[in-house]
């Protein structure tokens, strides 16, 4: 079955950086689009970024993170990454890795990793 396991979360001060990883298994990693979502306390889960599956990977970002976050994937390692720079307190959230299912929707989810940014 599909498994997604996030790691790399933690606590940092504003302006700092973190790199999240998502180890995928149970499917052909390179064939599916991937993304990151986040959920802050008391708020709904929101989309952060997406990366396509094949060829020259195309990416898209939420306006709130564009220019600060970078999504990438290593198909040889079945791993998705999120490099987060210039972190702000409002980036504090649980970050979830997601994989697209056969319909192209985000149908598979990890359990999340906590990111806390202090002022």
PDB file of C-alpha atoms in Angstrom:
ATOM      1  CA  UNK A   1       0.000   0.000   0.000  1.00  0.00           C
ATOM      2  CA  UNK A   2       1.069   3.600  -0.453  1.00  0.00           C
ATOM      3  CA  UNK A   3       3.041   4.997   2.459  1.00  0.00           C
ATOM      4  CA  UNK A   4       4.285   8.543   2.887  1.00  0.00           C
ATOM      5  CA  UNK A   5       6.478   9.394   5.850  1.00  0.00           C
ATOM      6  CA  UNK A   6       7.503  12.967   6.559  1.00  0.00           C
ATOM      7  CA  UNK A   7      10.564  14.020   8.518  1.00  0.00           C
ATOM      8  CA  UNK A   8      12.684  17.088   9.149  1.00  0.00           C
ATOM      9  CA  UNK A   9      10.274  19.220  11.109  1.00  0.00           C
ATOM     10  CA  UNK A  10      11.340  21.118  14.197  1.00  0.00           C
ATOM     11  CA  UNK A  11      11.567  24.468  15.905  1.00  0.00           C
ATOM     12  CA  UNK A  12      13.452  27.402  14.426  1.00  0.00           C
ATOM     13  CA  UNK A  13      13.617  31.144  14.885  1.00  0.00           C
ATOM     14  CA  UNK A  14      12.165  33.513  12.326  1.00  0.00           C
ATOM     15  CA  UNK A  15      14.488  33.881   9.367  1.00  0.00           C
ATOM     16  CA  UNK A  16      15.789  30.360   9.733  1.00  0.00           C
ATOM     17  CA  UNK A  17      15.554  27.373   7.406  1.00  0.00           C
ATOM     18  CA  UNK A  18      14.355  23.789   7.495  1.00  0.00           C
ATOM     19  CA  UNK A  19      14.254  21.007   4.940  1.00  0.00           C
ATOM     20  CA  UNK A  20      11.403  18.548   5.058  1.00  0.00           C
ATOM     21  CA  UNK A  21      11.600  15.108   3.491  1.00  0.00           C
ATOM     22  CA  UNK A  22       8.890  12.674   2.514  1.00  0.00           C
ATOM     23  CA  UNK A  23       9.840   9.046   1.926  1.00  0.00           C
ATOM     24  CA  UNK A  24       7.400   7.295  -0.381  1.00  0.00           C
ATOM     25  CA  UNK A  25       6.771   3.591  -0.903  1.00  0.00           C
ATOM     26  CA  UNK A  26       4.165   1.225  -2.285  1.00  0.00           C
ATOM     27  CA  UNK A  27       3.848   2.758  -5.735  1.00  0.00           C
ATOM     28  CA  UNK A  28       5.906   4.022  -8.663  1.00  0.00           C
ATOM     29  CA  UNK A  29       7.039   7.300  -7.144  1.00  0.00           C
ATOM     30  CA  UNK A  30       8.170   8.910 -10.384  1.00  0.00           C
ATOM     31  CA  UNK A  31       4.767   8.438 -12.014  1.00  0.00           C
ATOM     32  CA  UNK A  32       2.744  10.566  -9.615  1.00  0.00           C
ATOM     33  CA  UNK A  33       2.561  14.256  -8.900  1.00  0.00           C
ATOM     34  CA  UNK A  34       3.362  15.220  -5.314  1.00  0.00           C
ATOM     35  CA  UNK A  35       2.653  18.112  -3.038  1.00  0.00           C
ATOM     36  CA  UNK A  36       2.936  19.667   0.380  1.00  0.00           C
ATOM     37  CA  UNK A  37       0.083  20.972   2.452  1.00  0.00           C
ATOM     38  CA  UNK A  38       0.002  22.530   5.916  1.00  0.00           C
ATOM     39  CA  UNK A  39      -2.458  23.044   8.721  1.00  0.00           C
ATOM     40  CA  UNK A  40      -2.004  25.710  11.355  1.00  0.00           C
ATOM     41  CA  UNK A  41      -3.762  25.529  14.742  1.00  0.00           C
ATOM     42  CA  UNK A  42      -7.419  26.432  14.381  1.00  0.00           C
ATOM     43  CA  UNK A  43      -7.216  26.683  10.599  1.00  0.00           C
ATOM     44  CA  UNK A  44      -8.092  24.473   7.673  1.00  0.00           C
ATOM     45  CA  UNK A  45      -5.471  22.538   5.790  1.00  0.00           C
ATOM     46  CA  UNK A  46      -4.033  24.625   2.955  1.00  0.00           C
ATOM     47  CA  UNK A  47      -2.104  23.792  -0.177  1.00  0.00           C
ATOM     48  CA  UNK A  48       1.538  24.900  -0.203  1.00  0.00           C
ATOM     49  CA  UNK A  49       3.172  23.545  -3.351  1.00  0.00           C
ATOM     50  CA  UNK A  50       2.993  20.906  -6.085  1.00  0.00           C
ATOM     51  CA  UNK A  51       5.523  19.220  -8.328  1.00  0.00           C
ATOM     52  CA  UNK A  52       4.653  17.287 -11.456  1.00  0.00           C
ATOM     53  CA  UNK A  53       5.597  13.711 -12.132  1.00  0.00           C
ATOM     54  CA  UNK A  54       7.500  13.425 -15.372  1.00  0.00           C
ATOM     55  CA  UNK A  55       9.956  15.124 -17.623  1.00  0.00           C
ATOM     56  CA  UNK A  56      11.172  18.482 -16.513  1.00  0.00           C
ATOM     57  CA  UNK A  57       9.286  18.766 -13.266  1.00  0.00           C
ATOM     58  CA  UNK A  58       7.036  21.784 -13.183  1.00  0.00           C
ATOM     59  CA  UNK A  59       6.182  23.392  -9.872  1.00  0.00           C
ATOM     60  CA  UNK A  60       3.583  25.687  -8.403  1.00  0.00           C
ATOM     61  CA  UNK A  61       3.506  27.560  -5.102  1.00  0.00           C
ATOM     62  CA  UNK A  62       1.040  29.319  -2.905  1.00  0.00           C
ATOM     63  CA  UNK A  63       1.586  33.061  -2.922  1.00  0.00           C
ATOM     64  CA  UNK A  64       2.420  33.016   0.787  1.00  0.00           C
ATOM     65  CA  UNK A  65       5.518  30.847   0.248  1.00  0.00           C
ATOM     66  CA  UNK A  66       6.645  31.699  -3.281  1.00  0.00           C
ATOM     67  CA  UNK A  67      10.257  32.773  -3.332  1.00  0.00           C
ATOM     68  CA  UNK A  68      10.955  31.257   0.091  1.00  0.00           C
ATOM     69  CA  UNK A  69      10.056  27.564  -0.312  1.00  0.00           C
ATOM     70  CA  UNK A  70      11.342  25.138  -2.937  1.00  0.00           C
ATOM     71  CA  UNK A  71       9.849  21.755  -3.709  1.00  0.00           C
ATOM     72  CA  UNK A  72      11.963  19.055  -5.325  1.00  0.00           C
ATOM     73  CA  UNK A  73      11.979  15.333  -5.818  1.00  0.00           C
ATOM     74  CA  UNK A  74      14.593  12.605  -6.137  1.00  0.00           C
ATOM     75  CA  UNK A  75      12.971   9.807  -8.110  1.00  0.00           C
ATOM     76  CA  UNK A  76      15.961   7.516  -7.537  1.00  0.00           C
ATOM     77  CA  UNK A  77      15.426   7.795  -3.777  1.00  0.00           C
ATOM     78  CA  UNK A  78      11.608   7.906  -3.854  1.00  0.00           C
ATOM     79  CA  UNK A  79      11.815  11.069  -1.799  1.00  0.00           C
ATOM     80  CA  UNK A  80      10.114  14.432  -1.925  1.00  0.00           C
ATOM     81  CA  UNK A  81      11.659  17.523  -0.351  1.00  0.00           C
ATOM     82  CA  UNK A  82      10.576  20.956   0.789  1.00  0.00           C
ATOM     83  CA  UNK A  83      13.316  23.487   1.402  1.00  0.00           C
ATOM     84  CA  UNK A  84      11.948  26.291   3.541  1.00  0.00           C
ATOM     85  CA  UNK A  85      13.958  29.492   3.881  1.00  0.00           C
ATOM     86  CA  UNK A  86      13.244  32.838   5.518  1.00  0.00           C
ATOM     87  CA  UNK A  87      10.716  31.184   7.779  1.00  0.00           C
ATOM     88  CA  UNK A  88       8.088  33.316   9.462  1.00  0.00           C
ATOM     89  CA  UNK A  89       5.994  32.658  12.575  1.00  0.00           C
ATOM     90  CA  UNK A  90       2.949  32.321  10.320  1.00  0.00           C
ATOM     91  CA  UNK A  91       4.601  29.290   8.709  1.00  0.00           C
ATOM     92  CA  UNK A  92       4.028  27.406  11.953  1.00  0.00           C
ATOM     93  CA  UNK A  93       1.897  24.370  11.112  1.00  0.00           C
ATOM     94  CA  UNK A  94       1.829  20.652  10.645  1.00  0.00           C
ATOM     95  CA  UNK A  95       3.188  19.939   7.176  1.00  0.00           C
ATOM     96  CA  UNK A  96       1.786  17.037   5.189  1.00  0.00           C
ATOM     97  CA  UNK A  97       3.174  15.263   2.163  1.00  0.00           C
ATOM     98  CA  UNK A  98       0.629  14.131  -0.425  1.00  0.00           C
ATOM     99  CA  UNK A  99       0.724  11.995  -3.546  1.00  0.00           C
ATOM    100  CA  UNK A 100      -1.626  12.067  -6.493  1.00  0.00           C
ATOM    101  CA  UNK A 101      -3.789   9.064  -7.145  1.00  0.00           C
ATOM    102  CA  UNK A 102      -4.720   7.686 -10.570  1.00  0.00           C
ATOM    103  CA  UNK A 103      -7.295  10.437 -11.046  1.00  0.00           C
ATOM    104  CA  UNK A 104      -4.692  13.147 -10.481  1.00  0.00           C
ATOM    105  CA  UNK A 105      -6.129  14.218  -7.153  1.00  0.00           C
ATOM    106  CA  UNK A 106      -4.177  14.159  -3.915  1.00  0.00           C
ATOM    107  CA  UNK A 107      -5.417  10.817  -2.685  1.00  0.00           C
ATOM    108  CA  UNK A 108      -2.586   9.702  -0.415  1.00  0.00           C
ATOM    109  CA  UNK A 109      -1.357  11.494   2.679  1.00  0.00           C
ATOM    110  CA  UNK A 110       1.377  11.241   5.242  1.00  0.00           C
ATOM    111  CA  UNK A 111       0.852  11.792   8.952  1.00  0.00           C
ATOM    112  CA  UNK A 112       2.588  15.134   9.013  1.00  0.00           C
ATOM    113  CA  UNK A 113       5.554  16.774  10.680  1.00  0.00           C
ATOM    114  CA  UNK A 114       5.401  19.781  12.992  1.00  0.00           C
ATOM    115  CA  UNK A 115       7.155  23.015  12.072  1.00  0.00           C
ATOM    116  CA  UNK A 116       7.292  25.761  14.684  1.00  0.00           C
ATOM    117  CA  UNK A 117       8.749  29.183  13.942  1.00  0.00           C
ATOM    118  CA  UNK A 118       9.293  31.551  16.842  1.00  0.00           C
ATOM    119  CA  UNK A 119       9.534  35.317  16.532  1.00  0.00           C
TER     120      UNK A 119
END
